[in-house]
Amino acid sequence: MTTLARTGLGPGHPPVASAADAAGRAAADSVRRERAYGARNYDPLPVVITRGDGSWLTDVDGRRYLDLMSAYSAVSFGHSHPRIVAALTEQAHRLAVTSRAYFNDRLPLLLERLVALTGLDRALPVNTGLEAVETAIKASRKWAHKVKGVPDGQAGIIACRGNFHGRSIAITGLSTEAQYRDGFGPYPPGLTTIPFDDPAALDAAIGPHTAAFLVEPVQGEAGIVVPHDGYLARCAEICRRHRVLMICDEVQTGLGRTGRLFGWQHDGAMPDGVILGKALGGGLLPVSAFVATDDVMQVFTPGDHGSTFGGNPLGAAVALAALDVLEDERLVARSRELGLWLLDELKGIESPLVVDVRGRGLFIGIEVDAAKATAREVVHRLLARGILTKDTHGTVVRIAPPLNVPREALVWAIGEIRAALEDLEQGVLRVA
Ligand SMILES: Cc1ncc(COP(=O)(O)O)c(C=O)c1O
């Protein structure tokens, strides 16, 4: 038995007979209802979560799981962080939503903080990541027309193959994933894609009407794809030379996930605009923002763009508390140090099923050999062992725990990952 299981930190055991039956019925009922009444746009793992606490989740049967997914980085500071929950409840009792028809006394503090963190000039708050990406695209196009002199309606956006920036029509128009696009067209014109991690392709793709280059510092949904050192610095130089904006989508990589505050800092590249989301909401609310230079942001005049809930005082108070936690718990350094150690440990797992382990900070992907197994199979075995994670792109298992995950929990998880791969390997050999 592992230390964690002995101390009760590991996956718990289901409660005794009748209580377990009732819990099992509750789980089945939740699954049945969701399947009966929900659109089928997700395919969740067969586990019904009812509680979250730090890095741990508990299902309706009372089993505990270590969260190695962090809701795609939205829960970077752990589930129900007491300081962030306190900020939420205090602010909810005082003032939650006013719309931007009036000033409120929380939003300005968040805007000032985002500007200080990024080194840019102005922030525009919205709710979800895709709204912030849309905001960046709109700002870039208007900047190209009003400032750069591109004819109205001609401004182009370049993104990278394998990107994930959200799922609106315009953003889906930039996607190279056939399933994301299938049946949703027509898409807006002026959207181009180039290979990721290829500065020469960017140089070649830029034309006189190009407004912006939109890029993730590490491609998350594509399977934790880390570019070569210096990639973003070279892109920034190319963009500057052609007078094209470089916009970094840090929705998933930002706020410490890759072991730096922002992913672009690995290369020392300074973008013209940054998109933040997920972790900014402290794991409690959707809070996102587009932050950019004055030159870009000044294209917006009152009425050009907005969102009813964007910049609400409740979200602003939560985001401020989340940023306090990030700083006070030194989570950027923690992500860097734990990430280096974890990457090393995971690379040390010798399994014929694993073809690559890569990542930056606590943003790691384990790629399995497609000829031998699927990432889903690994994920299912990890679920059975009390670890929640997620497959991406068929062959990659993502490892992205809350940045304040206890080190001993990761020590335990490494053993379970090794054992899960062994389970699968034996299964594969039996089938063969
Ligand atoms: C890099 C990136 N950009 C944008 C988004 C979209 O964010 P949201 O789901 O909050 O709209 C995501 C979501 O996974 C993302 O990973």
CSV table of C-alpha atoms and ligand atoms in Angstrom, one decimal:
chain,number,residue,atom,x,y,z
A,1,MET,CA,0.0,0.0,0.0
A,2,THR,CA,1.3,3.5,-0.8
A,3,THR,CA,2.0,6.1,1.8
A,4,LEU,CA,-0.8,8.2,0.5
A,5,ALA,CA,-3.3,5.4,0.6
A,6,ARG,CA,-2.2,4.5,4.2
A,7,THR,CA,-2.5,8.1,5.3
A,8,GLY,CA,-5.9,8.4,3.6
A,9,LEU,CA,-4.6,10.9,1.0
A,10,GLY,CA,-4.8,8.4,-1.9
A,11,PRO,CA,-8.0,7.2,-3.5
A,12,GLY,CA,-10.5,6.3,-0.8
A,13,HIS,CA,-12.6,3.2,-0.7
A,14,PRO,CA,-16.3,3.2,-1.4
A,15,PRO,CA,-18.5,3.3,1.7
A,16,VAL,CA,-20.0,0.1,3.1
A,17,ALA,CA,-22.9,-1.9,1.4
A,18,SER,CA,-26.1,0.1,1.5
A,19,ALA,CA,-24.5,3.6,1.4
A,20,ALA,CA,-22.4,2.4,-1.5
A,21,ASP,CA,-25.5,1.2,-3.3
A,22,ALA,CA,-27.1,4.6,-2.8
A,23,ALA,CA,-24.0,6.4,-4.0
A,24,GLY,CA,-23.8,4.1,-7.1
A,25,ARG,CA,-27.4,4.9,-7.9
A,26,ALA,CA,-26.7,8.6,-7.5
A,27,ALA,CA,-23.8,8.3,-10.0
A,28,ALA,CA,-25.8,6.3,-12.5
A,29,ASP,CA,-28.6,8.8,-12.2
A,30,SER,CA,-26.4,11.8,-12.9
A,31,VAL,CA,-25.0,10.1,-16.0
A,32,ARG,CA,-28.4,9.1,-17.2
A,33,ARG,CA,-29.8,12.6,-16.7
A,34,GLU,CA,-26.9,14.3,-18.4
A,35,ARG,CA,-27.1,11.9,-21.3
A,36,ALA,CA,-30.9,12.3,-21.6
A,37,TYR,CA,-31.1,16.1,-21.3
A,38,GLY,CA,-27.7,17.4,-22.4
A,39,ALA,CA,-26.4,18.0,-25.9
A,40,ARG,CA,-23.8,15.3,-26.7
A,41,ASN,CA,-20.9,17.7,-27.3
A,42,TYR,CA,-18.7,16.1,-24.6
A,43,ASP,CA,-17.7,12.6,-23.8
A,44,PRO,CA,-16.8,12.6,-20.1
A,45,LEU,CA,-14.9,9.9,-18.3
A,46,PRO,CA,-17.2,7.7,-16.2
A,47,VAL,CA,-16.9,9.5,-12.9
A,48,VAL,CA,-19.3,11.8,-11.2
A,49,ILE,CA,-17.5,14.5,-9.1
A,50,THR,CA,-19.2,16.1,-6.1
A,51,ARG,CA,-16.4,17.8,-4.2
A,52,GLY,CA,-13.1,19.5,-4.8
A,53,ASP,CA,-10.5,20.4,-2.3
A,54,GLY,CA,-7.0,21.6,-3.3
A,55,SER,CA,-5.6,19.0,-5.7
A,56,TRP,CA,-8.2,16.4,-4.8
A,57,LEU,CA,-11.6,15.6,-6.2
A,58,THR,CA,-14.2,13.3,-4.6
A,59,ASP,CA,-16.9,11.4,-6.5
A,60,VAL,CA,-20.4,10.7,-5.4
A,61,ASP,CA,-19.2,7.2,-4.2
A,62,GLY,CA,-16.8,8.9,-1.8
A,63,ARG,CA,-13.6,7.9,-3.9
A,64,ARG,CA,-10.9,10.5,-4.0
A,65,TYR,CA,-8.8,11.3,-7.0
A,66,LEU,CA,-5.7,13.4,-7.6
A,67,ASP,CA,-6.5,16.1,-10.2
A,68,LEU,CA,-3.8,16.0,-12.8
A,69,MET,CA,-5.9,18.1,-15.2
A,70,SER,CA,-6.8,21.2,-13.4
A,71,ALA,CA,-9.8,21.8,-15.7
A,72,TYR,CA,-7.4,22.7,-18.5
A,73,SER,CA,-5.5,25.1,-16.2
A,74,ALA,CA,-8.6,26.8,-15.0
A,75,VAL,CA,-7.9,25.3,-11.5
A,76,SER,CA,-4.2,26.2,-11.5
A,77,PHE,CA,-4.5,27.3,-7.8
A,78,GLY,CA,-6.4,24.2,-6.6
A,79,HIS,CA,-10.1,23.6,-6.0
A,80,SER,CA,-11.9,26.0,-3.7
A,81,HIS,CA,-8.8,27.8,-2.6
A,82,PRO,CA,-9.9,29.3,0.8
A,83,ARG,CA,-8.5,32.8,0.0
A,84,ILE,CA,-10.2,32.9,-3.4
A,85,VAL,CA,-13.5,31.5,-2.0
A,86,ALA,CA,-13.4,34.2,0.8
A,87,ALA,CA,-12.9,36.9,-1.8
A,88,LEU,CA,-15.8,35.5,-3.8
A,89,THR,CA,-18.3,35.3,-0.9
A,90,GLU,CA,-17.3,38.7,0.5
A,91,GLN,CA,-17.7,40.4,-2.9
A,92,ALA,CA,-20.9,38.5,-3.7
A,93,HIS,CA,-22.5,39.9,-0.5
A,94,ARG,CA,-21.3,43.4,-1.4
A,95,LEU,CA,-21.7,43.8,-5.2
A,96,ALA,CA,-21.6,41.3,-8.0
A,97,VAL,CA,-22.7,42.6,-11.4
A,98,THR,CA,-23.4,46.2,-12.6
A,99,SER,CA,-22.5,46.0,-16.3
A,100,ARG,CA,-20.0,48.5,-17.7
A,101,ALA,CA,-22.7,51.2,-17.8
A,102,TYR,CA,-21.1,52.4,-14.5
A,103,PHE,CA,-17.7,52.3,-13.0
A,104,ASN,CA,-17.2,49.9,-10.1
A,105,ASP,CA,-14.5,49.9,-7.5
A,106,ARG,CA,-12.9,46.4,-8.2
A,107,LEU,CA,-12.3,46.4,-12.0
A,108,PRO,CA,-9.8,49.3,-12.1
A,109,LEU,CA,-7.6,47.4,-9.6
A,110,LEU,CA,-7.6,44.3,-11.8
A,111,LEU,CA,-6.9,46.3,-14.9
A,112,GLU,CA,-3.9,48.0,-13.2
A,113,ARG,CA,-2.6,44.7,-12.0
A,114,LEU,CA,-2.9,43.0,-15.5
A,115,VAL,CA,-1.0,45.9,-17.0
A,116,ALA,CA,1.7,45.7,-14.4
A,117,LEU,CA,2.1,41.9,-14.8
A,118,THR,CA,2.3,41.9,-18.6
A,119,GLY,CA,4.2,45.2,-19.1
A,120,LEU,CA,1.6,46.2,-21.7
A,121,ASP,CA,-0.7,49.3,-21.5
A,122,ARG,CA,-4.4,48.5,-21.3
A,123,ALA,CA,-6.6,45.6,-20.6
A,124,LEU,CA,-10.1,44.7,-21.8
A,125,PRO,CA,-12.0,42.3,-19.5
A,126,VAL,CA,-14.3,39.6,-20.8
A,127,ASN,CA,-15.6,36.2,-19.5
A,128,THR,CA,-14.3,33.2,-21.5
A,129,GLY,CA,-11.1,32.6,-23.3
A,130,LEU,CA,-12.7,32.6,-26.7
A,131,GLU,CA,-14.2,36.0,-26.1
A,132,ALA,CA,-10.8,37.3,-25.3
A,133,VAL,CA,-9.4,35.7,-28.5
A,134,GLU,CA,-12.3,37.3,-30.5
A,135,THR,CA,-11.5,40.6,-28.8
A,136,ALA,CA,-7.8,40.3,-29.9
A,137,ILE,CA,-8.8,39.5,-33.5
A,138,LYS,CA,-11.2,42.4,-33.7
A,139,ALA,CA,-8.7,44.8,-32.2
A,140,SER,CA,-6.0,43.5,-34.6
A,141,ARG,CA,-8.2,44.0,-37.6
A,142,LYS,CA,-9.3,47.4,-36.6
A,143,TRP,CA,-5.7,48.4,-35.8
A,144,ALA,CA,-4.6,47.2,-39.3
A,145,HIS,CA,-7.3,49.3,-40.9
A,146,LYS,CA,-7.1,52.5,-38.8
A,147,VAL,CA,-3.4,52.5,-37.9
A,148,LYS,CA,-1.5,50.5,-40.5
A,149,GLY,CA,-3.7,51.6,-43.4
A,150,VAL,CA,-5.0,48.2,-44.6
A,151,PRO,CA,-8.2,48.7,-46.6
A,152,ASP,CA,-11.4,48.0,-44.5
A,153,GLY,CA,-12.4,44.3,-44.7
A,154,GLN,CA,-9.0,43.1,-45.9
A,155,ALA,CA,-7.1,42.6,-42.7
A,156,GLY,CA,-5.6,39.1,-42.4
A,157,ILE,CA,-4.9,36.9,-39.3
A,158,ILE,CA,-2.3,34.2,-39.3
A,159,ALA,CA,-2.4,31.3,-36.8
A,160,CYS,CA,-0.6,28.0,-36.5
A,161,ARG,CA,-1.6,24.6,-37.5
A,162,GLY,CA,-2.7,22.5,-34.6
A,163,ASN,CA,-3.8,25.6,-32.7
A,164,PHE,CA,-6.6,25.8,-30.2
A,165,HIS,CA,-8.0,29.2,-29.5
A,166,GLY,CA,-11.7,28.4,-28.8
A,167,ARG,CA,-14.7,27.5,-30.8
A,168,SER,CA,-16.5,30.6,-32.1
A,169,ILE,CA,-17.1,30.7,-35.9
A,170,ALA,CA,-14.1,33.0,-36.6
A,171,ILE,CA,-11.8,31.0,-34.3
A,172,THR,CA,-13.0,27.7,-35.7
A,173,GLY,CA,-12.2,29.2,-39.1
A,174,LEU,CA,-8.6,29.3,-37.9
A,175,SER,CA,-8.6,25.7,-36.7
A,176,THR,CA,-6.9,22.9,-38.7
A,177,GLU,CA,-8.9,20.2,-36.8
A,178,ALA,CA,-11.3,18.7,-39.3
A,179,GLN,CA,-13.9,17.8,-36.6
A,180,TYR,CA,-14.0,21.3,-35.1
A,181,ARG,CA,-14.8,22.7,-38.6
A,182,ASP,CA,-17.1,20.0,-40.0
A,183,GLY,CA,-20.5,21.5,-40.9
A,184,PHE,CA,-20.0,24.9,-39.2
A,185,GLY,CA,-19.0,26.9,-42.3
A,186,PRO,CA,-18.9,29.3,-44.0
A,187,TYR,CA,-16.0,30.9,-42.2
A,188,PRO,CA,-14.8,34.5,-42.4
A,189,PRO,CA,-12.2,35.3,-45.0
A,190,GLY,CA,-8.7,36.5,-44.2
A,191,LEU,CA,-7.7,33.6,-41.9
A,192,THR,CA,-4.5,31.7,-42.7
A,193,THR,CA,-2.6,29.0,-41.0
A,194,ILE,CA,1.1,28.1,-41.1
A,195,PRO,CA,3.2,25.3,-39.4
A,196,PHE,CA,3.9,25.9,-35.7
A,197,ASP,CA,7.5,26.4,-34.7
A,198,ASP,CA,8.5,27.6,-38.1
A,199,PRO,CA,9.6,31.2,-38.2
A,200,ALA,CA,10.4,31.1,-41.9
A,201,ALA,CA,6.8,30.0,-42.7
A,202,LEU,CA,5.6,33.1,-40.8
A,203,ASP,CA,8.0,35.4,-42.8
A,204,ALA,CA,6.7,33.9,-46.0
A,205,ALA,CA,3.0,34.0,-45.1
A,206,ILE,CA,2.9,37.7,-44.1
A,207,GLY,CA,1.5,39.9,-46.8
A,208,PRO,CA,0.7,43.6,-47.0
A,209,HIS,CA,-2.7,43.2,-45.4
A,210,THR,CA,-1.6,41.0,-42.5
A,211,ALA,CA,-2.8,42.4,-39.2
A,212,ALA,CA,-1.6,39.8,-36.6
A,213,PHE,CA,0.1,36.6,-35.9
A,214,LEU,CA,-1.8,34.6,-33.2
A,215,VAL,CA,0.2,32.0,-31.3
A,216,GLU,CA,0.2,29.8,-28.3
A,217,PRO,CA,3.6,29.7,-26.6
A,218,VAL,CA,3.1,26.0,-26.0
A,219,GLN,CA,0.4,24.3,-28.0
A,220,GLY,CA,-1.8,22.6,-25.4
A,221,GLU,CA,-4.7,20.9,-27.1
A,222,ALA,CA,-2.3,19.8,-29.9
A,223,GLY,CA,-0.6,17.6,-27.4
A,224,ILE,CA,1.7,19.9,-25.3
A,225,VAL,CA,3.8,20.8,-28.2
A,226,VAL,CA,6.9,22.8,-27.1
A,227,PRO,CA,8.6,24.9,-29.8
A,228,HIS,CA,12.4,25.2,-30.1
A,229,ASP,CA,14.1,27.8,-27.9
A,230,GLY,CA,14.0,31.2,-29.4
A,231,TYR,CA,11.0,30.6,-31.6
A,232,LEU,CA,8.8,33.4,-30.2
A,233,ALA,CA,11.7,35.8,-30.2
A,234,ARG,CA,12.3,35.2,-33.9
A,235,CYS,CA,8.5,35.5,-34.6
A,236,ALA,CA,8.5,38.8,-32.7
A,237,GLU,CA,11.4,40.1,-34.8
A,238,ILE,CA,9.6,39.1,-38.0
A,239,CYS,CA,6.4,40.7,-36.9
A,240,ARG,CA,8.1,43.9,-36.0
A,241,ARG,CA,9.9,44.0,-39.4
A,242,HIS,CA,6.6,43.6,-41.3
A,243,ARG,CA,4.6,45.8,-38.9
A,244,VAL,CA,2.4,42.9,-37.9
A,245,LEU,CA,1.1,42.4,-34.3
A,246,MET,CA,2.2,39.4,-32.4
A,247,ILE,CA,-0.5,38.2,-30.1
A,248,CYS,CA,0.2,35.4,-27.6
A,249,ASP,CA,-2.7,33.3,-26.5
A,250,GLU,CA,-1.7,32.6,-22.9
A,251,VAL,CA,-5.2,31.3,-21.9
A,252,GLN,CA,-3.7,27.9,-21.0
A,253,THR,CA,0.0,28.7,-20.6
A,254,GLY,CA,-0.3,31.9,-18.7
A,255,LEU,CA,0.0,32.6,-14.9
A,256,GLY,CA,2.7,30.2,-14.2
A,257,ARG,CA,1.6,27.0,-15.9
A,258,THR,CA,4.9,26.7,-17.9
A,259,GLY,CA,7.2,27.7,-15.1
A,260,ARG,CA,7.3,31.4,-16.1
A,261,LEU,CA,4.6,33.9,-15.4
A,262,PHE,CA,3.9,33.9,-19.2
A,263,GLY,CA,5.0,31.4,-21.8
A,264,TRP,CA,6.6,34.1,-24.0
A,265,GLN,CA,9.1,34.9,-21.3
A,266,HIS,CA,11.0,31.6,-22.0
A,267,ASP,CA,12.2,33.3,-25.1
A,268,GLY,CA,12.3,36.9,-23.8
A,269,ALA,CA,10.0,37.9,-26.6
A,270,MET,CA,7.6,40.8,-26.0
A,271,PRO,CA,4.2,40.5,-27.7
A,272,ASP,CA,1.9,43.4,-28.7
A,273,GLY,CA,-1.1,41.7,-27.1
A,274,VAL,CA,-1.7,38.9,-24.7
A,275,ILE,CA,-4.8,36.8,-24.1
A,276,LEU,CA,-5.5,35.6,-20.6
A,277,GLY,CA,-8.2,33.4,-19.2
A,278,LYS,CA,-8.8,30.1,-17.3
A,279,ALA,CA,-6.6,30.5,-14.2
A,280,LEU,CA,-7.4,34.2,-14.0
A,281,GLY,CA,-10.8,33.1,-12.6
A,282,GLY,CA,-9.2,31.4,-9.7
A,283,GLY,CA,-11.0,28.1,-10.5
A,284,LEU,CA,-14.3,29.7,-9.5
A,285,LEU,CA,-15.5,32.0,-12.3
A,286,PRO,CA,-14.9,32.7,-16.0
A,287,VAL,CA,-12.6,35.7,-16.1
A,288,SER,CA,-10.5,36.5,-19.2
A,289,ALA,CA,-8.9,39.5,-20.7
A,290,PHE,CA,-7.1,40.9,-23.7
A,291,VAL,CA,-4.2,43.0,-22.7
A,292,ALA,CA,-2.3,45.1,-25.3
A,293,THR,CA,-0.3,48.2,-26.2
A,294,ASP,CA,-1.9,51.6,-26.3
A,295,ASP,CA,-1.4,51.6,-30.1
A,296,VAL,CA,-3.7,48.6,-30.4
A,297,MET,CA,-6.2,49.3,-27.7
A,298,GLN,CA,-6.9,52.9,-28.7
A,299,VAL,CA,-8.8,51.6,-31.7
A,300,PHE,CA,-11.8,50.8,-29.4
A,301,THR,CA,-14.1,53.6,-28.8
A,302,PRO,CA,-17.3,53.4,-26.6
A,303,GLY,CA,-19.8,51.1,-28.2
A,304,ASP,CA,-17.3,49.3,-30.5
A,305,HIS,CA,-17.1,46.1,-28.3
A,306,GLY,CA,-18.3,44.8,-25.0
A,307,SER,CA,-19.9,42.2,-22.9
A,308,THR,CA,-22.6,42.4,-20.2
A,309,PHE,CA,-20.7,40.4,-17.6
A,310,GLY,CA,-17.2,41.3,-18.7
A,311,GLY,CA,-15.3,43.2,-16.0
A,312,ASN,CA,-18.0,42.6,-13.3
A,313,PRO,CA,-16.8,43.4,-9.8
A,314,LEU,CA,-17.3,39.8,-8.6
A,315,GLY,CA,-15.0,38.4,-11.3
A,316,ALA,CA,-12.5,41.2,-10.7
A,317,ALA,CA,-12.4,40.5,-7.0
A,318,VAL,CA,-11.9,36.8,-7.6
A,319,ALA,CA,-9.1,37.4,-10.2
A,320,LEU,CA,-7.3,39.8,-7.8
A,321,ALA,CA,-7.4,37.1,-5.1
A,322,ALA,CA,-6.2,34.5,-7.6
A,323,LEU,CA,-3.2,36.8,-8.6
A,324,ASP,CA,-2.5,37.3,-4.8
A,325,VAL,CA,-2.4,33.5,-4.3
A,326,LEU,CA,-0.1,33.1,-7.4
A,327,GLU,CA,2.3,35.6,-6.0
A,328,ASP,CA,2.1,34.9,-2.2
A,329,GLU,CA,2.5,31.1,-2.7
A,330,ARG,CA,5.3,31.6,-5.2
A,331,LEU,CA,3.5,29.4,-7.7
A,332,VAL,CA,5.5,30.4,-10.7
A,333,ALA,CA,8.8,29.2,-9.2
A,334,ARG,CA,7.0,26.2,-7.8
A,335,SER,CA,5.7,25.2,-11.3
A,336,ARG,CA,9.2,25.6,-12.7
A,337,GLU,CA,10.9,23.6,-10.0
A,338,LEU,CA,8.3,20.9,-9.6
A,339,GLY,CA,7.9,20.7,-13.4
A,340,LEU,CA,11.6,20.1,-14.0
A,341,TRP,CA,11.7,17.4,-11.4
A,342,LEU,CA,8.4,15.8,-12.6
A,343,LEU,CA,9.4,15.8,-16.3
A,344,ASP,CA,12.6,14.1,-15.3
A,345,GLU,CA,10.8,11.5,-13.2
A,346,LEU,CA,8.3,10.8,-16.0
A,347,LYS,CA,11.0,10.5,-18.6
A,348,GLY,CA,12.6,7.9,-16.3
A,349,ILE,CA,9.6,5.6,-16.6
A,350,GLU,CA,10.6,2.8,-18.9
A,351,SER,CA,7.6,1.6,-20.9
A,352,PRO,CA,7.5,0.3,-24.4
A,353,LEU,CA,4.2,2.2,-24.7
A,354,VAL,CA,5.7,5.6,-24.3
A,355,VAL,CA,7.4,7.3,-27.2
A,356,ASP,CA,7.9,10.8,-25.8
A,357,VAL,CA,7.5,12.8,-22.6
A,358,ARG,CA,7.7,16.6,-23.0
A,359,GLY,CA,6.6,19.8,-21.4
A,360,ARG,CA,7.4,23.0,-19.7
A,361,GLY,CA,6.7,23.7,-16.0
A,362,LEU,CA,3.7,21.7,-14.8
A,363,PHE,CA,2.4,21.4,-18.4
A,364,ILE,CA,3.5,17.9,-19.5
A,365,GLY,CA,2.4,15.5,-22.1
A,366,ILE,CA,3.1,11.7,-22.2
A,367,GLU,CA,2.8,10.5,-25.8
A,368,VAL,CA,1.9,6.8,-26.2
A,369,ASP,CA,2.8,4.7,-29.2
A,370,ALA,CA,-0.3,4.9,-31.4
A,371,ALA,CA,0.5,1.4,-32.8
A,372,LYS,CA,0.3,-0.1,-29.3
A,373,ALA,CA,-2.3,1.9,-27.3
A,374,THR,CA,-4.4,5.0,-27.0
A,375,ALA,CA,-4.1,7.8,-24.5
A,376,ARG,CA,-7.7,7.1,-23.5
A,377,GLU,CA,-6.7,3.6,-22.4
A,378,VAL,CA,-4.0,5.1,-20.2
A,379,VAL,CA,-6.5,7.6,-18.8
A,380,HIS,CA,-9.0,4.9,-17.9
A,381,ARG,CA,-6.4,2.9,-16.0
A,382,LEU,CA,-5.3,6.1,-14.2
A,383,LEU,CA,-8.9,6.8,-13.3
A,384,ALA,CA,-9.2,3.3,-11.8
A,385,ARG,CA,-6.1,4.1,-9.7
A,386,GLY,CA,-7.4,7.4,-8.4
A,387,ILE,CA,-5.9,9.8,-10.8
A,388,LEU,CA,-7.9,12.2,-13.1
A,389,THR,CA,-6.3,13.3,-16.3
A,390,LYS,CA,-7.3,13.6,-19.9
A,391,ASP,CA,-6.2,12.4,-23.3
A,392,THR,CA,-5.7,14.8,-26.1
A,393,HIS,CA,-5.2,14.1,-29.8
A,394,GLY,CA,-5.6,10.3,-29.3
A,395,THR,CA,-2.0,9.7,-28.2
A,396,VAL,CA,-1.1,12.3,-25.5
A,397,VAL,CA,-1.9,12.0,-21.8
A,398,ARG,CA,-1.8,15.5,-20.2
A,399,ILE,CA,-0.3,16.0,-16.8
A,400,ALA,CA,-1.2,19.5,-15.6
A,401,PRO,CA,-1.9,19.5,-11.8
A,402,PRO,CA,-2.7,22.5,-9.8
A,403,LEU,CA,0.5,24.5,-9.3
A,404,ASN,CA,0.2,24.1,-5.5
A,405,VAL,CA,-0.1,20.3,-5.7
A,406,PRO,CA,1.8,18.7,-2.8
A,407,ARG,CA,5.1,17.1,-3.9
A,408,GLU,CA,4.3,13.9,-2.1
A,409,ALA,CA,1.0,13.6,-4.1
A,410,LEU,CA,3.1,13.7,-7.3
A,411,VAL,CA,5.5,11.1,-5.9
A,412,TRP,CA,2.5,8.8,-5.4
A,413,ALA,CA,1.1,9.7,-8.9
A,414,ILE,CA,4.4,8.8,-10.6
A,415,GLY,CA,4.2,5.3,-9.1
A,416,GLU,CA,0.6,5.0,-10.2
A,417,ILE,CA,1.4,6.2,-13.8
A,418,ARG,CA,4.1,3.6,-14.0
A,419,ALA,CA,1.8,0.9,-12.7
A,420,ALA,CA,-1.0,2.0,-15.1
A,421,LEU,CA,1.3,1.7,-18.1
A,422,GLU,CA,2.4,-1.7,-16.9
A,423,ASP,CA,-1.3,-2.8,-16.6
A,424,LEU,CA,-1.9,-1.6,-20.1
A,425,GLU,CA,1.2,-3.2,-21.4
A,426,GLN,CA,0.2,-6.6,-20.0
A,427,GLY,CA,-3.3,-6.1,-21.5
A,428,VAL,CA,-1.8,-5.3,-24.9
A,429,LEU,CA,0.5,-8.3,-24.7
A,430,ARG,CA,-2.4,-10.5,-23.8
A,431,VAL,CA,-4.5,-9.3,-26.7
A,432,ALA,CA,-1.5,-9.7,-29.0
B,1,LIG,C1,-5.0,28.3,-25.7
B,1,LIG,C2,-6.5,28.5,-25.5
B,1,LIG,N1,-7.1,29.6,-26.0
B,1,LIG,C3,-8.4,29.8,-25.9
B,1,LIG,C4,-9.2,28.8,-25.3
B,1,LIG,C5,-10.7,29.1,-25.1
B,1,LIG,O1,-11.1,29.3,-23.8
B,1,LIG,P1,-12.5,29.1,-23.3
B,1,LIG,O2,-12.8,27.7,-23.3
B,1,LIG,O3,-12.6,29.7,-21.9
B,1,LIG,O4,-13.4,29.9,-24.3
B,1,LIG,C6,-8.6,27.7,-24.8
B,1,LIG,C7,-9.4,26.6,-24.1
B,1,LIG,O5,-9.1,25.5,-23.9
B,1,LIG,C8,-7.2,27.5,-24.9
B,1,LIG,O6,-6.6,26.4,-24.4
